[in-house]
Each structure stands twice: as structure tokens, then as C-alpha cells.
């Protein structure tokens, strides 16, 4: 049985991805292959995520769709007062929540049920709480009152501001208290999942949070996902400068304190110049909506994390990190096929034979794609595919070597060794698909069936909503990361420090910045393959 993990969501976009991810944990099928106890805690009133979510003032609305369970009064050590404000028709009750708990503003009637319907067309989906579809524990959401989520002032813009927040004794004590609450009830804690916004001041918050986890739980796995919403245009130059600086400092600090760090985004680039967002053949999403882009990332994340959530596996977060992070390569890249393009009724060998040159996935780590067959090690998961053994007629030659394999696991392994020769590939095949019921957005092509498969006749269209999809993902230690890290270094070198004086005035020393920049350069060198093509690319980039 998989051990428990505590999840931390740091920032608003992390909340968007998290809201969809928790929604994917609902309604597990019979005979599920995944241990829901790895992510969820069981209580007297049902299951809630083992979650701490840090959000800014105004960043989370009344949690009516999923709600926050009221905390028992006995858990509060201070005075209790009940009052109703006359004339408003709204009862404001202090149910024992601590200062900063989002549930303090939530009516208990709204948390009694979970709404399964997706947000109606034209309705607001500006906040992740608008499409949260699960109950949260009252100790989950902690609102940082010092900064605003929206508006022209009081914003958490810079890395240094985020670091200072967690240097406040009261804020750190509250975070530690909530961590201990979840950790102490675990039978076997395998580690922490950190979902952290990279583009704003939450990168500084994440740096201090992961430092705390590294210091207090050094023997546990810390898997950090650096999240960035889609960048649409250059816009305000200062915002672009801040975004790149926050991202670079975040990657340097988060990777240093994590067992494994993965940048995750549908944006084509994390650098100064925006690139078009990632396109998927059978997904029609609006990149300008966090509600849409975060749903795609949540489906990928739910599949990428399968190896340490399996009921049948003894693997852990630390095992996954050790497999991929050798030789100092603590940053990994994520690839995903959402959905995996499989024709209904066809076998797994049939599906993979159509992609013998390149795997059908897309890179979700915001760097220029290089040759996909070059990686050092990878963890691959294919889900939503029937695990019946491939069949062949007796005495008849199999149409391919993939068709000659006896099990789906062997089929996938043989495929990976063919496409990625010389790389270490660990793989898992699951029948359990990724369930995409509302409030997951309707973003899939009409060419897909209700179960997310393609029809033999691609001219036929389905009017039924897609309820589940097969997904293929890979978490890779890959040379593409050299491109990502070195490009960030080049952008920072061009920026310098004089153009961003206000950023450094917010709390980052120039010496610390240059040290982080050197750490990124050193980290990028870990991903060199030694091929002449790499150096020639760098020379052409510098022209």
C-alpha cells in the first residue's frame, strides 16, 4: 500500500491546478488501482485532501461548490463568539477557525454538499474556488492577509516579498502547526507534494517552504512542481522582467531544497519572449483561461504521480526521485499525451506502432523541444488502456515486434527501449482512466468517444461529453532542460540588475541573485550530452 503524502498549494494558479486535481480523485471506480489514501485523509464525515493551500486576500471565494468542513469548537483554544449582523440577512458565525482560515467566511450550509455541475457558460471562473468540487478540511486554506490577489496595489510581485512573508514568526508558526496536524496523523508519511507558482512572489514563499520541509523532514521525499500560467504577450516590460526573475530564483531555490523539481506549464517559454502555448491534437482549450489550462495540467499531474500512489507498488516519492535525479540532475521535464491517441477497439501495439519515430506526447516544461529520443532516465505511465494480452493467430507471424510481446507492460517497455535507446525507462500500465466529469471543462474534440477514444471513422462526430480519457505521461531527466536553464541564464544576463532596481529593493540582495544565477548555470551543465550539436546550438543562440 502506498504511503501518505501531504500536499502544499502555494499561489493562485497552483490552486487552479489543485482544484481540478482534487476533482479527479472523486468517484473512484470499483477495483481501483490507485490508493486514494495516498492523497486523501479519512474522517468521520468522509474524505478530504491532506492539503495546505496558501492564498492571498481575495484569492479564494466562499467555498460553496466543494466547501470547507466546519472545524470542531474543541480544536480552538481561544474565546468563541456567535453573532448575527442585523439587516443583512447573513449570519456571521465564528466556528472556531484560526485567523487566516478561508472557512471562517463560509456558510456551513454551503459546505454540506458537493456540486458536480461544471460552471455555466458565461459564469465566473476567475477563482479556483469557483470549480472546487471536493470538501476541504478547515485547516487547509490559509489566507495571507498581507497581500491582495487582485487590484493595483498590495500585490505579491517579487521573490523577496515572498521570502519575507515566511520569515514572519507568526506566519511560520501557523504553517508548522498545520504541517504537524497532517503529518502526525499519517501511518507512513512518504513525503510532500509542493505545487508552487513560479511567476510571482509565491516563488519566494515556495523557497522558504521547501527549505523548512528539507530541514525538518530530510528523510522524506519532496516533489515540487513549479507552475506557470500561459503567457500571452509581452505586455508591461516590468511584469515580464519580474516574471523571469521570479522564475529563475524559484527554480534555483526550489530545486536545491527538493528531492525533485519539475517546471509545469502550457506556456511555450518561461523567458522574456513569449512563445505560442502548447497545442494538443484532440484538445480545444482557451489558453487565456486558467480554468482550461490548469485542467490539462491536472490530468497530466494525476498521471505523472501514479508511481508512488499505486495500491500494488512499494515505490515511494523518494524512490522516484532517486531514479531520476542521479548526477545532480534534480530538475526533470514533463511530457504528456492528453488524451493518448488510441482508436476504440484497437490494441496497444496498434496504437504505439503509429508512433514508432516519436512518442505522441507534448513537452509541458516550457522549453524548445529537441530530439525526443534523448533522455537519461524516465518514468512513464500509460493509463486508460485495456490490459488484455495482445492476441495473434497461431502459426501467423506477428505484424510487429510489439505485437509479439505477451503483456501490455512488455509492449510499453519494448516501445520505450526502441524510441529511447540507452535510456533507463521505468513504466506502469493502468486500466483506470483519467475521469473528466464536471466541473472538468468540456475541452475535448468531438472526434473522441465518451471514453476518450478515437473512432475508426474520423468523419463521424460524437455529441456526448467525454467522461474519461486515456493518458500517457513521462517524467524525464532530459537534455531539453539544458536549453531551458541556459536560456533563462541568457535572459537574466541581458536584463542585468539596473533595469530591475525595484525588484531587488523588495528584498533580494544582488549577491544572492548572482549566486542563484551561477547555480542555474552549473545545473544546466548536468544535462550536457557531449554532442557537437549542443555547442553549435548555443553558438547560434548567442548570435
Coordinates of C-alpha atoms in Angstrom, one line a residue:
X1 CA 0.0 0.0 0.0
X2 CA 1.3 3.5 -0.9
X3 CA 2.3 5.7 1.9
X4 CA 0.7 9.1 2.6
X5 CA 1.7 12.4 1.1
X6 CA 0.9 15.9 2.3
X7 CA 0.2 18.4 -0.5
X8 CA 1.0 22.1 -0.3
X9 CA -0.5 24.6 -2.8
X10 CA 1.3 27.9 -2.9
X11 CA -0.3 30.5 -5.1
X12 CA -3.4 31.1 -7.1
X13 CA -2.5 29.1 -10.3
X14 CA -1.4 26.3 -8.0
X15 CA -4.9 26.5 -6.6
X16 CA -6.4 26.2 -10.1
X17 CA -4.4 23.1 -10.9
X18 CA -5.2 21.7 -7.4
X19 CA -8.9 22.3 -7.7
X20 CA -9.1 20.2 -10.8
X21 CA -6.7 17.6 -9.4
X22 CA -8.8 17.1 -6.3
X23 CA -11.8 16.8 -8.5
X24 CA -10.2 13.9 -10.4
X25 CA -10.0 12.0 -7.1
X26 CA -13.8 11.8 -6.8
X27 CA -15.8 8.7 -7.6
X28 CA -13.0 6.1 -7.8
X29 CA -14.1 3.0 -9.9
X30 CA -14.5 -0.4 -8.4
X31 CA -11.2 -2.3 -8.0
X32 CA -9.2 0.9 -8.3
X33 CA -5.5 0.5 -8.9
X34 CA -4.6 3.8 -7.1
X35 CA -4.6 4.2 -3.4
X36 CA -6.7 7.2 -2.6
X37 CA -5.3 7.2 1.0
X38 CA -2.0 8.5 -0.5
X39 CA -3.7 11.9 -1.1
X40 CA -6.8 11.9 1.0
X41 CA -7.5 11.6 4.7
X42 CA -10.5 9.7 6.0
X43 CA -12.6 11.4 8.7
X44 CA -15.9 10.9 10.3
X45 CA -17.7 12.8 7.6
X46 CA -15.8 11.5 4.6
X47 CA -12.5 12.1 2.8
X48 CA -10.7 15.4 2.4
X49 CA -7.4 16.2 0.8
X50 CA -4.3 16.2 3.0
X51 CA -3.8 19.7 1.9
X52 CA -2.4 23.1 3.0
X53 CA -3.2 25.9 0.5
X54 CA -1.6 29.3 0.9
X55 CA -3.6 32.0 -0.9
X56 CA -3.8 35.8 -0.8
X57 CA -6.6 38.1 0.3
X58 CA -9.4 37.9 -2.2
X59 CA -7.9 34.9 -4.0
X60 CA -10.5 32.4 -2.7
X61 CA -14.2 32.9 -2.6
X62 CA -16.8 31.3 -0.4
X63 CA -16.1 27.6 -0.9
X64 CA -19.7 26.8 -1.8
X65 CA -19.1 24.3 -4.6
X66 CA -16.9 22.0 -2.5
X67 CA -16.8 23.7 0.8
X68 CA -14.7 23.6 3.9
X69 CA -15.9 21.4 6.7
X70 CA -16.5 23.3 10.0
X71 CA -13.8 22.7 12.5
X72 CA -15.0 21.3 15.9
X73 CA -15.1 24.0 18.5
X74 CA -12.9 21.9 20.8
X75 CA -10.0 22.5 18.4
X76 CA -10.0 26.2 19.1
X77 CA -8.0 27.3 22.2
X78 CA -9.4 30.9 22.3
X79 CA -12.8 32.5 23.0
X80 CA -15.8 31.7 21.0
X81 CA -18.4 34.2 20.0
X82 CA -21.6 33.9 17.8
X83 CA -23.3 36.9 16.4
X84 CA -25.5 38.0 13.5
X85 CA -25.3 41.3 11.8
X86 CA -28.8 42.8 11.7
X87 CA -30.3 43.9 8.5
X88 CA -28.1 41.9 6.2
X89 CA -29.8 38.5 6.4
X90 CA -26.4 36.9 6.6
X91 CA -25.3 35.1 9.7
X92 CA -21.6 35.5 10.6
X93 CA -20.5 32.8 12.9
X94 CA -17.1 32.2 14.4
X95 CA -16.9 28.4 14.3
X96 CA -13.5 28.2 15.8
X97 CA -11.4 28.8 12.7
X98 CA -8.0 30.3 13.2
X99 CA -7.2 33.7 11.7
X100 CA -6.5 33.2 8.0
X101 CA -8.7 30.2 7.6
X102 CA -10.9 30.7 4.4
X103 CA -13.6 28.6 6.1
X104 CA -14.2 31.4 8.5
X105 CA -16.2 33.2 5.8
X106 CA -18.1 30.1 4.6
X107 CA -21.7 29.2 5.5
X108 CA -21.9 25.6 6.8
X109 CA -24.9 25.0 4.6
X110 CA -22.8 25.6 1.5
X111 CA -20.3 23.0 2.6
X112 CA -22.8 20.3 3.2
X113 CA -23.0 19.1 -0.3
X114 CA -20.7 19.0 -3.4
X115 CA -22.0 20.4 -6.6
X116 CA -20.9 18.3 -9.6
X117 CA -22.1 20.6 -12.3
X118 CA -19.5 22.5 -14.4
X119 CA -19.6 26.3 -14.2
X120 CA -22.3 27.5 -16.6
X121 CA -21.2 29.2 -19.9
X122 CA -20.5 32.9 -19.1
X123 CA -20.3 32.3 -15.4
X124 CA -17.3 33.4 -13.4
X125 CA -14.4 31.0 -13.1
X126 CA -11.9 33.6 -12.0
X127 CA -11.1 31.9 -8.7
X128 CA -10.2 28.3 -8.2
X129 CA -12.8 28.0 -5.6
X130 CA -15.4 28.5 -8.3
X131 CA -14.8 25.0 -9.6
X132 CA -13.6 23.2 -6.5
X133 CA -15.7 20.1 -6.2
X134 CA -14.5 18.4 -3.0
X135 CA -14.7 19.2 0.6
X136 CA -11.6 20.7 2.3
X137 CA -10.6 20.4 5.9
X138 CA -10.8 23.7 7.8
X139 CA -7.1 23.7 8.4
X140 CA -6.4 23.5 4.6
X141 CA -6.8 27.1 3.3
X142 CA -4.6 29.7 4.9
X143 CA -5.2 33.2 3.6
X144 CA -2.1 35.6 3.8
X145 CA -3.7 38.9 4.7
X146 CA -0.6 41.0 3.9
X147 CA -1.2 41.0 0.1
X148 CA -4.1 41.2 -2.3
X149 CA -4.8 38.7 -5.1
X150 CA -6.1 41.4 -7.4
X151 CA -6.0 45.1 -7.8
X152 CA -3.4 47.7 -8.5
X153 CA -1.7 47.8 -5.1
X154 CA -0.7 45.4 -2.3
X155 CA 0.3 42.7 -4.8
X156 CA 2.8 39.9 -4.1
X157 CA 5.0 40.6 -7.1
X158 CA 8.6 39.8 -6.2
X159 CA 10.6 36.8 -4.9
X160 CA 11.9 38.8 -1.9
X161 CA 8.4 39.7 -0.7
X162 CA 7.5 36.0 -0.6
X163 CA 10.6 35.2 1.3
X164 CA 9.9 37.9 3.9
X165 CA 6.3 36.5 4.4
X166 CA 7.7 33.2 5.6
X167 CA 10.3 34.9 7.8
X168 CA 7.4 36.3 9.9
X169 CA 7.3 34.3 13.1
X170 CA 3.5 34.2 13.3
X171 CA 3.1 33.0 9.7
X172 CA 5.8 30.3 10.0
X173 CA 4.3 29.1 13.3
X174 CA 0.9 28.8 11.7
X175 CA 2.4 26.8 8.7
X176 CA 4.3 24.5 11.0
X177 CA 1.2 23.9 13.1
X178 CA -0.8 22.9 10.1
X179 CA 2.0 20.7 8.8
X180 CA 2.3 18.9 12.2
X181 CA -1.5 18.4 12.2
X182 CA -1.4 16.4 9.0
X183 CA 2.0 14.7 9.5
X184 CA 1.1 13.3 12.9
X185 CA -2.0 11.5 11.7
X186 CA -0.1 9.6 9.0
X187 CA 0.8 6.0 9.5
X188 CA 3.6 6.1 6.9
X189 CA 4.4 9.5 5.5
X190 CA 6.3 9.2 2.3
X191 CA 6.8 12.9 1.6
X192 CA 5.4 16.2 0.4
X193 CA 4.0 17.4 -2.9
X194 CA 4.5 21.1 -3.4
X195 CA 2.6 22.9 -6.1
X196 CA 4.1 26.4 -6.4
X197 CA 3.6 29.4 -8.6
X198 CA 6.9 30.4 -10.2
X199 CA 5.9 33.6 -11.9
X200 CA 5.2 35.8 -8.9
X201 CA 6.2 36.3 -5.3
X202 CA 5.0 32.9 -4.4
X203 CA 8.3 31.6 -5.8
X204 CA 9.9 33.2 -2.7
X205 CA 7.2 31.6 -0.5
X206 CA 8.0 28.2 -2.0
X207 CA 11.7 28.7 -1.4
X208 CA 11.2 29.1 2.3
X209 CA 8.5 26.4 2.5
X210 CA 10.7 23.8 0.8
X211 CA 13.7 24.9 2.9
X212 CA 11.5 24.2 6.0
X213 CA 10.5 20.8 4.7
X214 CA 14.1 19.9 3.8
X215 CA 15.3 20.9 7.3
X216 CA 12.5 19.2 9.3
X217 CA 11.8 16.1 7.1
X218 CA 15.2 15.4 5.5
X219 CA 14.4 11.7 5.1
X220 CA 11.1 12.3 3.3
X221 CA 10.6 12.9 -0.4
X222 CA 9.9 16.5 -1.6
X223 CA 8.5 16.6 -5.1
X224 CA 8.0 20.2 -6.2
X225 CA 6.0 21.3 -9.3
X226 CA 6.8 24.8 -10.5
X227 CA 3.6 26.1 -12.1
X228 CA 3.2 29.0 -14.6
X229 CA 0.0 30.1 -16.4
X230 CA 0.2 30.7 -20.1
X231 CA 2.0 34.0 -21.0
X232 CA 0.1 35.7 -23.8
X233 CA 2.2 38.7 -24.9
X234 CA 5.0 41.0 -23.8
X235 CA 2.6 43.4 -22.2
X236 CA 4.2 45.5 -19.4
X237 CA 8.0 45.1 -19.7
X238 CA 8.4 45.3 -15.9
X239 CA 6.0 42.5 -15.4
X240 CA 8.0 40.4 -17.9
X241 CA 11.2 41.2 -16.0
X242 CA 9.7 40.3 -12.7
X243 CA 8.3 37.0 -14.1
X244 CA 11.7 35.9 -15.4
X245 CA 13.5 36.9 -12.2
X246 CA 10.9 35.1 -10.0
X247 CA 11.1 32.0 -12.2
X248 CA 14.9 31.8 -12.2
X249 CA 15.2 32.4 -8.5
X250 CA 12.4 30.0 -7.9
X251 CA 14.0 27.2 -9.9
X252 CA 17.4 27.7 -8.2
X253 CA 16.0 27.6 -4.7
X254 CA 13.2 25.1 -5.1
X255 CA 15.4 22.6 -6.8
X256 CA 18.1 23.0 -4.1
X257 CA 15.6 22.1 -1.3
X258 CA 13.6 19.4 -3.2
X259 CA 14.2 15.8 -4.0
X260 CA 12.9 16.5 -7.5
X261 CA 11.7 19.7 -9.2
X262 CA 9.6 19.9 -12.4
X263 CA 8.5 23.1 -14.2
X264 CA 5.0 22.6 -15.4
X265 CA 3.2 24.9 -17.9
X266 CA 1.4 25.1 -21.2
X267 CA 3.3 28.3 -22.0
X268 CA 5.7 27.8 -24.8
X269 CA 8.5 29.7 -23.0
X270 CA 9.5 30.9 -19.5
X271 CA 11.8 33.5 -20.9
X272 CA 11.3 37.2 -21.8
X273 CA 9.9 36.5 -25.3
X274 CA 6.5 34.6 -25.1
X275 CA 6.0 31.6 -27.4
X276 CA 2.7 30.2 -28.5
X277 CA 1.0 27.9 -26.0
X278 CA 1.2 24.1 -26.3
X279 CA -1.4 22.6 -28.7
X280 CA -2.8 19.2 -28.4
X281 CA -4.4 17.4 -31.4
X282 CA -7.7 16.5 -29.6
X283 CA -8.0 19.3 -27.0
X284 CA -9.7 22.6 -27.9
X285 CA -8.8 24.8 -24.9
X286 CA -8.7 28.5 -24.4
X287 CA -5.2 29.3 -23.2
X288 CA -6.3 32.6 -21.8
X289 CA -8.5 30.8 -19.2
X290 CA -6.7 29.4 -16.1
X291 CA -9.8 27.2 -15.8
X292 CA -8.9 25.5 -19.0
X293 CA -5.1 25.3 -18.9
X294 CA -5.0 24.2 -15.3
X295 CA -7.4 21.3 -16.2
X296 CA -4.9 19.9 -18.8
X297 CA -2.0 20.2 -16.3
X298 CA -4.1 18.5 -13.6
X299 CA -4.8 15.5 -15.9
X300 CA -1.0 15.2 -16.6
X301 CA -0.1 15.7 -12.9
X302 CA -2.6 13.0 -11.8
X303 CA -0.9 10.6 -14.2
X304 CA 2.7 11.7 -13.5
X305 CA 2.3 10.9 -9.8
X306 CA 0.9 7.4 -10.3
X307 CA 4.2 5.5 -9.5
X308 CA 4.0 6.4 -5.7
X309 CA 0.2 6.1 -5.5
X310 CA -0.3 2.5 -6.7
X311 CA -2.0 0.0 -4.4
X312 CA 0.2 -2.8 -5.6
X313 CA 3.6 -0.9 -5.6
X314 CA 6.1 -0.4 -2.9
X315 CA 7.5 2.5 -4.7
X316 CA 7.7 5.9 -3.0
X317 CA 8.3 9.5 -3.8
X318 CA 11.9 9.1 -2.7
X319 CA 12.4 6.1 -5.0
X320 CA 11.1 8.1 -7.9
X321 CA 13.4 11.0 -7.1
X322 CA 16.4 8.8 -6.7
X323 CA 15.8 7.1 -10.0
X324 CA 15.7 10.4 -12.0
X325 CA 18.0 12.8 -10.1
X326 CA 21.3 11.0 -10.3
X327 CA 24.4 13.0 -11.2
X328 CA 22.9 16.2 -9.8
X329 CA 20.0 16.3 -12.2
X330 CA 17.3 17.3 -9.7
X331 CA 15.3 19.1 -12.4
X332 CA 13.1 17.0 -14.6
X333 CA 10.8 17.6 -17.6
X334 CA 7.2 16.5 -18.0
X335 CA 5.7 15.2 -21.2
X336 CA 2.1 14.2 -21.8
X337 CA -0.4 13.0 -24.4
X338 CA -3.8 14.3 -23.2
X339 CA -5.5 12.3 -24.4
X340 CA -3.4 9.4 -25.6
X341 CA -4.5 8.9 -29.2
X342 CA -5.9 5.4 -29.3
X343 CA -8.6 4.0 -31.7
X344 CA -11.5 2.3 -30.0
X345 CA -11.2 -1.5 -30.2
X346 CA -7.6 -1.4 -31.4
X347 CA -4.8 -3.0 -29.3
X348 CA -1.9 -1.2 -27.6
X349 CA 0.6 -2.5 -30.1
X350 CA -1.6 -1.0 -32.9
X351 CA -1.7 2.4 -31.1
X352 CA 2.1 2.5 -30.5
X353 CA 3.0 1.3 -34.0
X354 CA 1.5 4.5 -35.3
X355 CA 4.2 6.5 -33.4
X356 CA 7.4 4.5 -33.9
X357 CA 9.6 7.5 -34.7
X358 CA 8.5 9.8 -31.9
X359 CA 6.3 9.4 -28.9
X360 CA 2.9 11.2 -29.2
X361 CA 3.3 13.4 -26.2
X362 CA 3.9 17.1 -25.8
X363 CA 6.5 18.8 -23.6
X364 CA 4.9 20.6 -20.7
X365 CA 8.1 22.2 -19.3
X366 CA 8.2 25.4 -21.5
X367 CA 11.4 24.8 -23.4
X368 CA 12.2 24.3 -27.1
X369 CA 11.7 20.7 -28.0
X370 CA 14.8 18.9 -29.0
X371 CA 15.0 15.3 -30.3
X372 CA 12.6 13.4 -28.1
X373 CA 14.7 10.2 -28.1
X374 CA 17.4 11.8 -26.0
X375 CA 17.0 11.3 -22.3
X376 CA 19.0 9.9 -19.4
X377 CA 16.1 8.3 -17.4
X378 CA 12.3 8.5 -17.4
X379 CA 9.2 7.3 -15.5
X380 CA 6.4 6.6 -18.0
X381 CA 2.7 6.0 -17.2
X382 CA 0.0 4.8 -19.6
X383 CA -3.5 4.7 -18.2
X384 CA -7.0 4.1 -19.5
X385 CA -5.9 1.2 -21.8
X386 CA -7.4 -2.4 -21.6
X387 CA -4.7 -4.7 -20.2
X388 CA -5.8 -7.7 -22.1
X389 CA -2.8 -9.6 -23.5
X390 CA -2.1 -9.0 -27.2
X391 CA -3.5 -11.7 -29.4
X392 CA -2.1 -13.3 -32.5
X393 CA -3.3 -16.1 -34.7
X394 CA -1.4 -19.4 -34.2
X395 CA 1.2 -20.0 -36.8
X396 CA 0.9 -16.5 -38.2
X397 CA 3.8 -14.0 -38.0
X398 CA 3.0 -11.1 -35.7
X399 CA 2.8 -7.8 -37.7
X400 CA 5.5 -6.2 -35.5
X401 CA 7.7 -6.9 -32.5
X402 CA 5.3 -5.0 -30.3
X403 CA 2.6 -7.5 -31.3
X404 CA 4.8 -10.4 -30.3
X405 CA 5.0 -9.1 -26.6
X406 CA 2.9 -11.1 -24.1
X407 CA 1.7 -8.3 -21.8
X408 CA 0.9 -4.6 -22.1
X409 CA 3.7 -3.9 -19.8
X410 CA 6.1 -5.7 -22.1
X411 CA 4.7 -3.8 -25.1
X412 CA 5.3 -0.4 -23.5
X413 CA 8.8 -1.4 -22.3
X414 CA 9.8 -2.6 -25.8
X415 CA 8.4 0.6 -27.3
X416 CA 10.4 2.8 -24.9
X417 CA 13.6 0.9 -25.5
X418 CA 13.1 1.3 -29.2
X419 CA 12.3 5.1 -29.2
X420 CA 14.8 5.9 -26.3
X421 CA 17.7 3.6 -26.8
X422 CA 20.2 3.6 -24.0
X423 CA 17.9 5.4 -21.5
X424 CA 16.6 3.8 -18.3
X425 CA 12.8 3.6 -18.5
X426 CA 10.5 2.6 -15.7
X427 CA 6.9 2.2 -16.8
X428 CA 3.4 1.4 -15.5
X429 CA 0.3 0.5 -17.3
X430 CA -3.1 1.0 -15.7
X431 CA -6.7 0.2 -16.9
X432 CA -8.0 3.1 -14.7
X433 CA -8.5 6.2 -17.0
X434 CA -8.4 9.8 -16.0
X435 CA -12.0 10.7 -15.2
X436 CA -13.1 14.1 -16.7
X437 CA -16.5 14.6 -15.2
X438 CA -17.8 18.2 -14.5
X439 CA -16.6 20.6 -13.3
X440 CA -13.7 19.5 -15.6
X441 CA -14.2 21.7 -18.7
X442 CA -15.6 20.4 -21.9
X443 CA -12.4 21.0 -24.0
X444 CA -12.1 17.7 -26.0
X445 CA -12.5 17.2 -29.7
X446 CA -15.9 15.8 -31.0
X447 CA -13.8 13.1 -32.6
X448 CA -13.5 11.4 -29.2
X449 CA -15.9 9.0 -27.8
X450 CA -17.4 9.2 -24.3
X451 CA -14.4 7.1 -23.1
X452 CA -11.9 9.4 -24.9
X453 CA -11.1 7.0 -27.8
X454 CA -10.9 7.8 -31.5
X455 CA -13.4 6.3 -33.9
X456 CA -12.3 4.2 -36.9
X457 CA -14.3 6.6 -39.0
X458 CA -12.7 10.0 -38.3
X459 CA -15.5 11.7 -40.3
X460 CA -18.0 10.8 -37.5
X461 CA -18.6 13.2 -34.6
X462 CA -19.7 12.5 -31.1
X463 CA -22.2 14.8 -29.3
X464 CA -21.7 13.0 -26.0
X465 CA -19.4 14.7 -23.4
X466 CA -16.1 13.0 -22.8
X467 CA -16.3 11.4 -19.3
X468 CA -12.8 9.8 -19.2
X469 CA -9.6 9.7 -21.3
X470 CA -6.5 7.6 -21.7
X471 CA -3.4 9.5 -20.8
X472 CA 0.3 8.9 -21.5
X473 CA 3.0 10.8 -19.5
X474 CA 6.7 10.8 -19.0
X475 CA 8.8 12.4 -16.3
X476 CA 12.3 12.7 -17.8
X477 CA 15.8 13.6 -16.9
X478 CA 16.4 15.1 -20.3
X479 CA 18.9 17.3 -22.3
X480 CA 16.0 19.7 -23.1
X481 CA 16.5 21.0 -19.6
X482 CA 19.9 22.4 -20.5
X483 CA 18.1 24.5 -23.1
X484 CA 15.5 25.8 -20.5
X485 CA 18.1 26.6 -17.9
X486 CA 20.7 28.1 -20.2
X487 CA 18.1 30.3 -21.9
X488 CA 17.0 31.6 -18.6
X489 CA 20.6 32.5 -17.7
X490 CA 20.9 34.3 -21.1
X491 CA 17.8 36.3 -20.4
X492 CA 18.9 37.3 -17.0
X493 CA 22.3 38.3 -18.3
X494 CA 20.7 40.6 -20.8
X495 CA 18.4 42.1 -18.2
X496 CA 21.2 42.8 -15.7
X497 CA 20.2 44.3 -12.3
X498 CA 19.9 48.0 -13.1
X499 CA 16.7 47.6 -15.1
X500 CA 15.0 45.9 -12.2
X501 CA 16.0 48.0 -9.2
X502 CA 12.6 47.8 -7.7
X503 CA 12.7 44.0 -7.8
X504 CA 15.9 44.0 -5.7
X505 CA 14.6 46.7 -3.4
X506 CA 11.8 44.2 -2.4
X507 CA 14.3 42.1 -0.6
X508 CA 16.7 40.2 -2.9
X509 CA 20.4 41.0 -2.5
X510 CA 22.4 41.3 -5.7
X511 CA 25.0 38.9 -4.4
X512 CA 22.2 36.3 -3.7
X513 CA 20.9 36.8 -7.2
X514 CA 24.3 36.3 -8.8
X515 CA 24.8 33.2 -6.7
X516 CA 21.4 31.8 -7.9
X517 CA 22.4 32.6 -11.5
X518 CA 25.6 30.6 -11.1
X519 CA 23.6 27.7 -9.6
X520 CA 21.4 27.7 -12.7
X521 CA 24.5 27.6 -15.0
X522 CA 26.0 24.8 -13.0
X523 CA 22.7 22.9 -13.1
X524 CA 22.4 23.3 -16.8
X525 CA 25.8 21.7 -17.4
X526 CA 24.5 18.5 -15.7
X527 CA 22.3 17.9 -18.8
X528 CA 25.0 18.0 -21.4
X529 CA 25.2 15.0 -23.7
X530 CA 28.6 15.8 -25.1
X531 CA 27.3 16.1 -28.7
X532 CA 28.6 18.7 -31.0
X533 CA 25.1 19.7 -31.8
X534 CA 24.6 21.1 -28.3
X535 CA 27.6 23.5 -28.6
X536 CA 26.6 24.6 -32.1
X537 CA 23.1 25.4 -30.9
X538 CA 24.5 27.5 -28.1
X539 CA 26.7 29.4 -30.5
X540 CA 23.8 30.1 -32.8
X541 CA 21.6 31.3 -29.9
X542 CA 24.2 33.8 -28.8
X543 CA 24.4 35.4 -32.3

